[in-house]
mmCIF file of C-alpha atoms and ligand atoms in Angstrom:
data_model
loop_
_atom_site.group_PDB
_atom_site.id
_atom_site.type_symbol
_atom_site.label_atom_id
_atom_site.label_comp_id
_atom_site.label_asym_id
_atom_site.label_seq_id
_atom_site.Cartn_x
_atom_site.Cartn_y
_atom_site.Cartn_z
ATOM 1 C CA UNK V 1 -7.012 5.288 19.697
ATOM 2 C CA UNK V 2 -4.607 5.125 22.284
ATOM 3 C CA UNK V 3 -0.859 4.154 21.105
ATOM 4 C CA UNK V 4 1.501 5.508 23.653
ATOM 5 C CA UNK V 5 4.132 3.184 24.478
ATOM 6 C CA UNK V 6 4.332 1.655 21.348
ATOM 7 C CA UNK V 7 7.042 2.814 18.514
ATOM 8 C CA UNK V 8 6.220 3.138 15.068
ATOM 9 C CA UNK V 9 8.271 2.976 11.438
ATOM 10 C CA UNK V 10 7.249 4.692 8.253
ATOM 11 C CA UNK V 11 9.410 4.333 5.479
ATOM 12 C CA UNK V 12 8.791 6.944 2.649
ATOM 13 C CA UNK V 13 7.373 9.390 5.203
ATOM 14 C CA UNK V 14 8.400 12.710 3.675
ATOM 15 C CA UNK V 15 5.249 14.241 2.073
ATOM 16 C CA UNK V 16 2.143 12.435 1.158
ATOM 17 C CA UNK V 17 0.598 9.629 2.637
ATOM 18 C CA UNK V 18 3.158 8.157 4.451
ATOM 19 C CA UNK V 19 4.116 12.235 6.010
ATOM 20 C CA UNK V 20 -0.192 11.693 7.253
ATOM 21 C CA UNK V 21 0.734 8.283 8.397
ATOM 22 C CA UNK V 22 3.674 9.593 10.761
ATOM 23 C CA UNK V 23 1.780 12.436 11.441
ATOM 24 C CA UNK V 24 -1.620 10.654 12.630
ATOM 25 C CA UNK V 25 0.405 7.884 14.600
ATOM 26 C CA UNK V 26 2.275 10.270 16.571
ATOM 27 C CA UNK V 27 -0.627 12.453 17.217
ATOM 28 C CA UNK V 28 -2.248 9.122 18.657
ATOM 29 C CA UNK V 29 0.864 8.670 20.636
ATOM 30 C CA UNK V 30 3.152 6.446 19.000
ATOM 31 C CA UNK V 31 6.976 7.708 18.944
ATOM 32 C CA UNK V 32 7.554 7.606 15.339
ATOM 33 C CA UNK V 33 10.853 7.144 13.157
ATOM 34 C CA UNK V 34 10.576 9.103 9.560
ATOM 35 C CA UNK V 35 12.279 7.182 6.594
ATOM 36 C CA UNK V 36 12.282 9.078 3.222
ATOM 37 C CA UNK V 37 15.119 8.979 0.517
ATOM 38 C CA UNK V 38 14.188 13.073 0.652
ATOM 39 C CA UNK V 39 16.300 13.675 3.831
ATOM 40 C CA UNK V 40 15.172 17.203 4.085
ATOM 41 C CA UNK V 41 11.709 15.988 3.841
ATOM 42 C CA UNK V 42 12.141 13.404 6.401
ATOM 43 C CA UNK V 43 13.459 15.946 9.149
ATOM 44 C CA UNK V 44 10.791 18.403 8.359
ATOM 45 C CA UNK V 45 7.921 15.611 9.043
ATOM 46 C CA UNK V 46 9.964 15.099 12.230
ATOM 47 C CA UNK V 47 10.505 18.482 13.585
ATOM 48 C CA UNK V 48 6.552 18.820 12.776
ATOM 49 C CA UNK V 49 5.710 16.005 14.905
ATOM 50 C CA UNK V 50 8.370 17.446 17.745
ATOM 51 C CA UNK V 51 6.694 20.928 17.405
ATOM 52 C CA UNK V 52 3.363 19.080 17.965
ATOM 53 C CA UNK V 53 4.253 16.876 21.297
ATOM 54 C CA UNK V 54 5.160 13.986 19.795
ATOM 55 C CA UNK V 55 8.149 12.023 19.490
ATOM 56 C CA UNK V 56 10.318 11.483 16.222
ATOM 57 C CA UNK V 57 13.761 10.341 14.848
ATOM 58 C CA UNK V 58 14.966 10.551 11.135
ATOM 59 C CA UNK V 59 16.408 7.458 9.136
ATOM 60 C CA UNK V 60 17.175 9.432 5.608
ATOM 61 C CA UNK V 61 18.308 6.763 2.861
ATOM 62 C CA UNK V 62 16.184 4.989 -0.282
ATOM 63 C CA UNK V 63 14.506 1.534 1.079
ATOM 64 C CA UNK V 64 15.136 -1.167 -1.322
ATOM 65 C CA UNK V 65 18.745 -3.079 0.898
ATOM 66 C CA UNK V 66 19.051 -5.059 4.012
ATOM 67 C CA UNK V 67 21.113 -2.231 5.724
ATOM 68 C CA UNK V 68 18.764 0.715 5.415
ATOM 69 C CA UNK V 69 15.969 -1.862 6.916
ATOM 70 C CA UNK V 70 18.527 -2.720 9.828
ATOM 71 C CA UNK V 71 18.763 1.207 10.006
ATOM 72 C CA UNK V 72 15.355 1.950 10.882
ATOM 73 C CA UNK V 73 14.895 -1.447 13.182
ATOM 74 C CA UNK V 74 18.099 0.352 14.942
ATOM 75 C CA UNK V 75 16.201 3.896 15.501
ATOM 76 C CA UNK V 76 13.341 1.954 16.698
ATOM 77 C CA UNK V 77 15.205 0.429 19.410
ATOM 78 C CA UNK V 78 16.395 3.794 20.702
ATOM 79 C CA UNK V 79 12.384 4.297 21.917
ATOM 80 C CA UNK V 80 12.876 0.995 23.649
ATOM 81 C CA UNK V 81 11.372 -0.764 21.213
ATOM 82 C CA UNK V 82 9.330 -1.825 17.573
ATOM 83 C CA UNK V 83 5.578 -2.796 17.978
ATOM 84 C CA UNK V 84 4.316 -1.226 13.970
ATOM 85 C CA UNK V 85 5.790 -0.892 10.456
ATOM 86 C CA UNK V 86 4.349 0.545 7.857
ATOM 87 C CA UNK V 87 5.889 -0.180 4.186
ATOM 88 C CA UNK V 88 4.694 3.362 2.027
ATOM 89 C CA UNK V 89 8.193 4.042 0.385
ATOM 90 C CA UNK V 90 7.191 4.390 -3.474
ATOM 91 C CA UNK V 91 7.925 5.491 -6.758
ATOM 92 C CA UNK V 92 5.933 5.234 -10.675
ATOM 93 C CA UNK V 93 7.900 4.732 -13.880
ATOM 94 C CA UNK V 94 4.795 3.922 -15.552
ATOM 95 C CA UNK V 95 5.864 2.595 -19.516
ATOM 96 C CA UNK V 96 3.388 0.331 -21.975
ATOM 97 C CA UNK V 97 5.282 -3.437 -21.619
ATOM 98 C CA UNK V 98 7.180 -2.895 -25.110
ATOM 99 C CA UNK V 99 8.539 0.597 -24.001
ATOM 100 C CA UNK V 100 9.568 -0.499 -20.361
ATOM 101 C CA UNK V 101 13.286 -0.750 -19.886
ATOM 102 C CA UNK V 102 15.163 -3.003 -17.556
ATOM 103 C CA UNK V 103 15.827 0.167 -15.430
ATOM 104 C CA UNK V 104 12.142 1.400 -15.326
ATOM 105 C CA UNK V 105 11.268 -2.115 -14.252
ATOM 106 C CA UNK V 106 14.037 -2.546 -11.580
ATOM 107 C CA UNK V 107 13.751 0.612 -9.886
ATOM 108 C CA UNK V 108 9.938 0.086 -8.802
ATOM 109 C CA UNK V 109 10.351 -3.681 -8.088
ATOM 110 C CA UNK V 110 13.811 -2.603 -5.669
ATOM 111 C CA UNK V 111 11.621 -0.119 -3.845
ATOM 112 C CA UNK V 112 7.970 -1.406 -3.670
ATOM 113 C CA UNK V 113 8.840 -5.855 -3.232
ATOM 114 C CA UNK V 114 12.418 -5.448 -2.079
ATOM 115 C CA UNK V 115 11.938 -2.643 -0.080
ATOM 116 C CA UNK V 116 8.832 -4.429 2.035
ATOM 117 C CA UNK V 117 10.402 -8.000 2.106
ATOM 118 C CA UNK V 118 13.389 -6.125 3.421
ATOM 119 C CA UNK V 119 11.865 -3.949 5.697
ATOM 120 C CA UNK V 120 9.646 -6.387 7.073
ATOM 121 C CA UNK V 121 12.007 -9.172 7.690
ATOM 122 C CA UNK V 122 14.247 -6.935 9.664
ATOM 123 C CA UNK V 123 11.052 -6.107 11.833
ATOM 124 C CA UNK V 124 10.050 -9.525 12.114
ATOM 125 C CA UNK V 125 13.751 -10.668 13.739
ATOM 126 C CA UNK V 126 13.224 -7.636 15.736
ATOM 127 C CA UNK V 127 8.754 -8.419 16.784
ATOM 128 C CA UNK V 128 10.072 -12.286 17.869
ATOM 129 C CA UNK V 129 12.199 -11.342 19.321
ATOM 130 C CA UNK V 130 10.784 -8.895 21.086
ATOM 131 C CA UNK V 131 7.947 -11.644 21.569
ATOM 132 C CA UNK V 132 5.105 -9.061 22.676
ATOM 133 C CA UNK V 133 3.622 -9.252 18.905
ATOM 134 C CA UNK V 134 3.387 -6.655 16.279
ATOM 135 C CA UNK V 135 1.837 -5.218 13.302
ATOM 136 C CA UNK V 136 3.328 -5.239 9.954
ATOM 137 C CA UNK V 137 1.003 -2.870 7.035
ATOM 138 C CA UNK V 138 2.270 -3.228 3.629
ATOM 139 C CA UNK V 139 0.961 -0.585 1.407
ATOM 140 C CA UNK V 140 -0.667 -2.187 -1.860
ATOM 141 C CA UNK V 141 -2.203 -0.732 -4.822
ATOM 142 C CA UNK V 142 -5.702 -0.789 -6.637
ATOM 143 C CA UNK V 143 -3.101 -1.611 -9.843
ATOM 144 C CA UNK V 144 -1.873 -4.637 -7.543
ATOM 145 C CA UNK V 145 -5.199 -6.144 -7.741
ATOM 146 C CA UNK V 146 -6.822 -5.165 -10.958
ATOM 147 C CA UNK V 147 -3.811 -4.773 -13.103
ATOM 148 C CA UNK V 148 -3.609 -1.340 -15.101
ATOM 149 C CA UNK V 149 -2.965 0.244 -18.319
ATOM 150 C CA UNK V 150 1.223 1.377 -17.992
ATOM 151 C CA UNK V 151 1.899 -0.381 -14.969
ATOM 152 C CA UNK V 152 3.543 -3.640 -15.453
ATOM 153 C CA UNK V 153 6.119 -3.089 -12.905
ATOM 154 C CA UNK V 154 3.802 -1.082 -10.166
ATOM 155 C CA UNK V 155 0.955 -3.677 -10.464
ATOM 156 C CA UNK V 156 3.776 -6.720 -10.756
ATOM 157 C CA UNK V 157 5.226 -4.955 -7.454
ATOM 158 C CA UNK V 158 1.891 -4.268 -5.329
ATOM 159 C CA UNK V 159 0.349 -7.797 -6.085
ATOM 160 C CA UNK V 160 3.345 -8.722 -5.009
ATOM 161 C CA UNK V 161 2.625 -7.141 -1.720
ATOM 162 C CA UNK V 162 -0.534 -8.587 -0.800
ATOM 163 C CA UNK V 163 0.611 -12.093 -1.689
ATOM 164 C CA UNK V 164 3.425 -11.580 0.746
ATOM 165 C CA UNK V 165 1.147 -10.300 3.676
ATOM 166 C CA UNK V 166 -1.024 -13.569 3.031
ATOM 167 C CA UNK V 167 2.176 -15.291 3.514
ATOM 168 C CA UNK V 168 3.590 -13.515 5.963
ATOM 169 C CA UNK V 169 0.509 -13.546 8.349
ATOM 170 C CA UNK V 170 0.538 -17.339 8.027
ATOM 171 C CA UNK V 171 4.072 -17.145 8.972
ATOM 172 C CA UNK V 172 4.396 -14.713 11.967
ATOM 173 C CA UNK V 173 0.670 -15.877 13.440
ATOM 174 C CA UNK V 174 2.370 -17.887 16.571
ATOM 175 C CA UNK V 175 4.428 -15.211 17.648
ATOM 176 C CA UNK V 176 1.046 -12.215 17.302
ATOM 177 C CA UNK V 177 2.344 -10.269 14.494
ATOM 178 C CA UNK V 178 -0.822 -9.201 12.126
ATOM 179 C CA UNK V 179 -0.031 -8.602 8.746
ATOM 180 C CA UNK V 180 -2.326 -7.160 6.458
ATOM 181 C CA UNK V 181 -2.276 -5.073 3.103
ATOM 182 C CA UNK V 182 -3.812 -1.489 2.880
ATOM 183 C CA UNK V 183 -4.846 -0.329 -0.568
ATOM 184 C CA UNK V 184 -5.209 3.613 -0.837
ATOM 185 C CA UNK V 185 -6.614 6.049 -2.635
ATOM 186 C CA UNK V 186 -5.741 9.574 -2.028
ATOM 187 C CA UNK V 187 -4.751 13.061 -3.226
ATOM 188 C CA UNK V 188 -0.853 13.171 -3.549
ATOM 189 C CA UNK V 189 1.880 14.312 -5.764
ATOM 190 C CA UNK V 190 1.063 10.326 -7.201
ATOM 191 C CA UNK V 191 -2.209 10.630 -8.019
ATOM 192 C CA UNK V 192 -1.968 14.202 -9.846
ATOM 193 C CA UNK V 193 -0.383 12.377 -12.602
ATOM 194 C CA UNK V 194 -3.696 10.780 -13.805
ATOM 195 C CA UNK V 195 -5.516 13.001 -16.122
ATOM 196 C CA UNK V 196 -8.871 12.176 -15.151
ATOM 197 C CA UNK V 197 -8.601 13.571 -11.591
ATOM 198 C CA UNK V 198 -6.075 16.176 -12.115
ATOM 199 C CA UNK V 199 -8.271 19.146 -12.763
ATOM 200 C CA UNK V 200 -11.238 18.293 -10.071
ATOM 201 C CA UNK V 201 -7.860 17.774 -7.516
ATOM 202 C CA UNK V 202 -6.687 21.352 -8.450
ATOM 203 C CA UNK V 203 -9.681 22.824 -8.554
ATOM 204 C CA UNK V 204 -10.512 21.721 -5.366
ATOM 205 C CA UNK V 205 -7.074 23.344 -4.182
ATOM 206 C CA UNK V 206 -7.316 25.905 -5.385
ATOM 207 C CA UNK V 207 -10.815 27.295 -4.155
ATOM 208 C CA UNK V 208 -10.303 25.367 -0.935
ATOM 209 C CA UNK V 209 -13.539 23.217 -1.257
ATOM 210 C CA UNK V 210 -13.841 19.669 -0.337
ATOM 211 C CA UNK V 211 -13.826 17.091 -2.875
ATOM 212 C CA UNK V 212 -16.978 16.352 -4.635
ATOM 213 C CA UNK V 213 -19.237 13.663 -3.206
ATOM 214 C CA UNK V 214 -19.140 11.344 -6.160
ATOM 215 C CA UNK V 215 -15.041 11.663 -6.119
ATOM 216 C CA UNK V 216 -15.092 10.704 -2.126
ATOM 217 C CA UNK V 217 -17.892 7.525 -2.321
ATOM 218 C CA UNK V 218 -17.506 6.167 -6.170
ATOM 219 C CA UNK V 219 -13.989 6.385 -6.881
ATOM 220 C CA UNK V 220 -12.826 6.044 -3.151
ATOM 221 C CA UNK V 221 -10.834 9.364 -3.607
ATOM 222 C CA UNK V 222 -10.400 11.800 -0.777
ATOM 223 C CA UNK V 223 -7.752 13.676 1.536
ATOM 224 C CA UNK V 224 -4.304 11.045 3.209
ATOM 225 C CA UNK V 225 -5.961 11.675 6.528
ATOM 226 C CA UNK V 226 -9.055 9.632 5.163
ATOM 227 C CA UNK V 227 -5.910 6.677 5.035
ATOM 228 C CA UNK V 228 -4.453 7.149 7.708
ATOM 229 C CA UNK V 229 -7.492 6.724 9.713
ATOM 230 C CA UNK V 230 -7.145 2.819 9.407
ATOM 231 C CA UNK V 231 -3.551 2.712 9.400
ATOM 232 C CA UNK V 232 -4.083 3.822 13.015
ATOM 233 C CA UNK V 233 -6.732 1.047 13.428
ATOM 234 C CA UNK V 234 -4.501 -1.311 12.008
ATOM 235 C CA UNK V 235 -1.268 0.002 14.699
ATOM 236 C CA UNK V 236 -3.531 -0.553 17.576
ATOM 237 C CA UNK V 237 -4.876 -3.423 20.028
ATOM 238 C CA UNK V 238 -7.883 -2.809 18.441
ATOM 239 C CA UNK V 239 -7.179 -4.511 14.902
ATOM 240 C CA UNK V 240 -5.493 -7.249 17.164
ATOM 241 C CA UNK V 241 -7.847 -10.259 15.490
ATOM 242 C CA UNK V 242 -7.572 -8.198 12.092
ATOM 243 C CA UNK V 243 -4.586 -10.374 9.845
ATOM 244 C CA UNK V 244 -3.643 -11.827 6.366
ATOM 245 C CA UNK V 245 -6.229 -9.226 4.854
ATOM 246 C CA UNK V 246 -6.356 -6.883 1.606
ATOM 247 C CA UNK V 247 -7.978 -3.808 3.175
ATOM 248 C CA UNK V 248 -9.146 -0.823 0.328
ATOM 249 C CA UNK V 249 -9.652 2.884 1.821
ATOM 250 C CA UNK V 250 -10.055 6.278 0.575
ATOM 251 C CA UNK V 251 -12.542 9.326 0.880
ATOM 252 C CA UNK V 252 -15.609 7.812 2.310
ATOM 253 C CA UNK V 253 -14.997 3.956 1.251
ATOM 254 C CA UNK V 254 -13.644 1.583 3.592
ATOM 255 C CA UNK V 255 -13.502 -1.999 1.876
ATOM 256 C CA UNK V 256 -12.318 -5.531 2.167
ATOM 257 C CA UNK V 257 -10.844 -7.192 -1.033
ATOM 258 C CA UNK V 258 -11.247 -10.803 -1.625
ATOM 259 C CA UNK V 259 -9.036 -13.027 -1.715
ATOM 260 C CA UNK V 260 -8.727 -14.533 -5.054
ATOM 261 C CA UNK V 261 -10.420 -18.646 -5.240
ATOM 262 C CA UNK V 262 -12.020 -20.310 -8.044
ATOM 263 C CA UNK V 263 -14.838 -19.112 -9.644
ATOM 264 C CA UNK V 264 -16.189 -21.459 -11.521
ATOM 265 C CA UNK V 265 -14.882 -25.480 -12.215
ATOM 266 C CA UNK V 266 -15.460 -28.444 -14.106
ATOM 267 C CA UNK V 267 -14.569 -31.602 -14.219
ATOM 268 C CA UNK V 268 -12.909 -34.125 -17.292
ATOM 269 C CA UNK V 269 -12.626 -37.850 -16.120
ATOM 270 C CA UNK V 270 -9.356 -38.933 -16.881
ATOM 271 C CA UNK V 271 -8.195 -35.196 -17.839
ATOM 272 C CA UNK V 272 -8.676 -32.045 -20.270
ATOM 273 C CA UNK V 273 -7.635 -32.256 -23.593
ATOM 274 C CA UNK V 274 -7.409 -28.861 -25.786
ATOM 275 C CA UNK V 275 -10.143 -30.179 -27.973
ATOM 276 C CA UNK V 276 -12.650 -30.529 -24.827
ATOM 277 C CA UNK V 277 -11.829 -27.446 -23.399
ATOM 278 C CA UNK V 278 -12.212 -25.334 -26.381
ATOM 279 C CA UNK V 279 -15.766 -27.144 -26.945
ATOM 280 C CA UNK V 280 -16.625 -27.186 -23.191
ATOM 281 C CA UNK V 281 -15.238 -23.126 -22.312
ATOM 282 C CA UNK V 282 -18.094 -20.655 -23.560
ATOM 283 C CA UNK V 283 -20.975 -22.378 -21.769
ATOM 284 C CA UNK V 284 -17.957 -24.099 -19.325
ATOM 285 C CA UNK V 285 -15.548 -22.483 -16.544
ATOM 286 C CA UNK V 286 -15.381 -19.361 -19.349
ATOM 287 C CA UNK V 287 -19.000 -18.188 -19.272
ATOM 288 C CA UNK V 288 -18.578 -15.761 -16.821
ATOM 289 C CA UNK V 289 -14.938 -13.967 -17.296
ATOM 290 C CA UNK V 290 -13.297 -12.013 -14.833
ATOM 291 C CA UNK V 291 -12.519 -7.965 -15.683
ATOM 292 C CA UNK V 292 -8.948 -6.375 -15.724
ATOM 293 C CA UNK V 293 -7.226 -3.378 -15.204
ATOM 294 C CA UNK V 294 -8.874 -0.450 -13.315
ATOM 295 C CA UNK V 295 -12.623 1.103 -14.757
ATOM 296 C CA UNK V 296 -11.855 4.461 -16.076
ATOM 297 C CA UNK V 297 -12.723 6.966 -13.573
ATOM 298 C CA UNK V 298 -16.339 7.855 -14.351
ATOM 299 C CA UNK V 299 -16.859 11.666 -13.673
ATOM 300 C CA UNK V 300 -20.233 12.770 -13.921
ATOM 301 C CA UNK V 301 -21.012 15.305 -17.102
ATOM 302 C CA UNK V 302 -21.124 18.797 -15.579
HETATM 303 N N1 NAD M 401 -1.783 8.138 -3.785
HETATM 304 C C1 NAD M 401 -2.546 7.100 -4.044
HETATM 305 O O1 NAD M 401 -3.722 7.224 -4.367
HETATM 306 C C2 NAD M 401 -1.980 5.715 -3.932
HETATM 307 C C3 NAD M 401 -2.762 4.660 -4.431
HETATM 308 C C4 NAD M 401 -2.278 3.372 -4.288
HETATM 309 C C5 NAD M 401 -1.082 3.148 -3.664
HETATM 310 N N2 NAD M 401 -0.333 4.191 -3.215
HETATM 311 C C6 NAD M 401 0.929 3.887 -2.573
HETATM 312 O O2 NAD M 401 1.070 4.633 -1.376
HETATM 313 C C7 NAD M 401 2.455 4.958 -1.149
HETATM 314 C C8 NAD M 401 2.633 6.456 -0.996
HETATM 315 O O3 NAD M 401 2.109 7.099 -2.143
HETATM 316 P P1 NAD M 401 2.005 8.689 -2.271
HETATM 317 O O4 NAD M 401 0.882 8.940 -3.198
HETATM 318 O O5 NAD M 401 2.030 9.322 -0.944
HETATM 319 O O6 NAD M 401 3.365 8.977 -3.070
HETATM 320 P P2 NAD M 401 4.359 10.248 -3.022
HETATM 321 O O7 NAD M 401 5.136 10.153 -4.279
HETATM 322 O O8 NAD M 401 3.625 11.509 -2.709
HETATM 323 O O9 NAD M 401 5.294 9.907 -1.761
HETATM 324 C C9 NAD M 401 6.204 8.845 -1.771
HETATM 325 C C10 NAD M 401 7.308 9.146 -0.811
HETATM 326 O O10 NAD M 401 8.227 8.024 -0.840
HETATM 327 C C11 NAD M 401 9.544 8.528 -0.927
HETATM 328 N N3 NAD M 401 10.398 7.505 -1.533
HETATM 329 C C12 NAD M 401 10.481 7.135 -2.825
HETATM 330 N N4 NAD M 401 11.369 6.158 -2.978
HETATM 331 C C13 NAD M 401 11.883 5.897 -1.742
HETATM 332 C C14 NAD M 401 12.838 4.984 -1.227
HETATM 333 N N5 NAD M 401 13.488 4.111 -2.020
HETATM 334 N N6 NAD M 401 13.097 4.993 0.094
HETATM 335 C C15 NAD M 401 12.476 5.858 0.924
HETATM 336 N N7 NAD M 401 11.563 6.740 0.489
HETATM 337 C C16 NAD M 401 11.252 6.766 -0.822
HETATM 338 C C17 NAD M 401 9.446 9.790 -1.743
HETATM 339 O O11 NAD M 401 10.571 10.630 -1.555
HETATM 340 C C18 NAD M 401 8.136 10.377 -1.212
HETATM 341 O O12 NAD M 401 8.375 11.189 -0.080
HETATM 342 C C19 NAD M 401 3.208 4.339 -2.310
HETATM 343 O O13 NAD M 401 3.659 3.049 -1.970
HETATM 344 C C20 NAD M 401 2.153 4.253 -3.383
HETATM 345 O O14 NAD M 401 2.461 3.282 -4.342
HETATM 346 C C21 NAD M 401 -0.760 5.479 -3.342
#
């Protein structure tokens, strides 16, 4: 993939996933500018890419307001231009509902919805005007689509997400901006925390071997540069029919989530009443229910 000429954002670019982003766009060409609250982080991921050929600028500061967003549209324009922005800025303050303060639920809505909304708009103003198209990728969540166990605020957040790319690709179609959602899975500081994987990930660290088969096909877990694979795709003129699409990747799993519709109807003349649906809903429209939340990681017995 060839994406010289074009100039890319990444907010949240210091270290994991969105540091292989940067990394894998610039190596492709792209010049690159590094957001991370972490500003140390953030200059290190750009004198990397420097060292390595490539072109980079640092906007340190915590996404979540309008003027950080107008920041990075502002660095952008000193390459010339904005043609991709990728929305990877996170944090967890995973609580059960009835433990989950104000705070804890703030803080991951600011970054994660307010963060992308604000981030993207600014990049919109910028693509239209512009009026040579774009590429917005909005970095979801398997907890965005499932729901999961401590997550109201991550999963509220990352759903979140993917209904605005829907929107936003509707939106921004006339003027050839794609927008689509990426849902990850990948070895970082993030995923460490859950205490299924956490051994098999150090493990694997520690003797230097590759993750284990299962780990990389059934739970979709591998290395960021498995992701950032198709947020290159997604940067380029290849992806350029690719929009308003939920797109799940990690290890050796590259998948397409659905977009939600009904699964199964029926009709009342004249209207429902409580009595007929509770008579009507075990062989009815509630035969079949839909899971939640995200399996359990199944790891096979050793
Ligand atoms: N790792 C996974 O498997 C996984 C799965 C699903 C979704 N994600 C999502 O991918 C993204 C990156 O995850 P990761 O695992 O690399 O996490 P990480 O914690 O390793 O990295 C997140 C980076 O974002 C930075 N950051 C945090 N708040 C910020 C803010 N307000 N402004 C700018 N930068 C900020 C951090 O300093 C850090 O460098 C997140 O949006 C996360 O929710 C990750």
């Amino acid at each position: 993939m060839d994406l010289s000429g074009k100039v890319a954002v990444v907010t949240g670019a210091g270290r994991g996933l969105g540091r292989a982003y940067a990394e894998a766009l610039a190596a492709a060409g792209a010049a690159v500018v590094v957001n991370d609250v972490n500003a140390e982080a953030a200059a290190e991921v750009a004198g990397a890419i420097r060292a390595s050929g490539g072109r980079a600028a640092v906007v340190a500061g915590a996404v979540g307001g309008s003027e950080l967003a107008d920041r990075l549209v502002a660095a952008a324009e000193e390459f010339g231009r904005l043609d991709v922005l990728v929305t990877n800025a996170g944090i967890l303050r995973d609580r059960v509902l009835w433990k989950m303060s104000d705070e804890d639920f703030d803080a991951v809505v600011d970054v994660h919805l307010r963060g992308t909304f604000t981030c993207a708009r600014a990049a919109a103003v910028r693509m239209r005007e512009q009026g040579t198209g774009g590429r917005l990728i909005l970095i979801s969540s398997p907890a965005g689509q499932r729901g999961n166990f401590g997550q109201t605020n991550y999963a509220a957040a990352k759903a979140g997400i993917v209904a605005m790319a829907r929107t936003w690709a509707m939106e921004l179609a006339r003027a050839d901006i794609t927008v689509n959602a990426v849902v990850p899975v990948a070895a970082t500081e993030m995923t460490r925390t859950i205490p299924a994987f956490a051994p098999i990930l150090e493990e694997a660290e520690r003797t230097g071997t590759p993750f284990p088969e299962w780990l990389r096909k059934d739970e979709g877990l591998g290395t960021v540069e498995d992701v950032a694979a198709l947020i290159v795709y997604l940067a380029s003129d290849a992806s350029a029919g690719v929009t308003g699409q939920a797109i799940g990747i990690g290890g050796d799993r590259l998948a397409l989530w659905s977009h939600p519709s009904e699964k199964a109807v029926a009709f009342a003349d004249g209207g429902w009443t409580a009595d007929t649906i509770a008579a009507s809903w075990e062989k009815g429209v509630g035969a079949e229910p839909e899971t939640y939340g995200i399996p359990a990681p199944r790891v096979p017995e050793a």
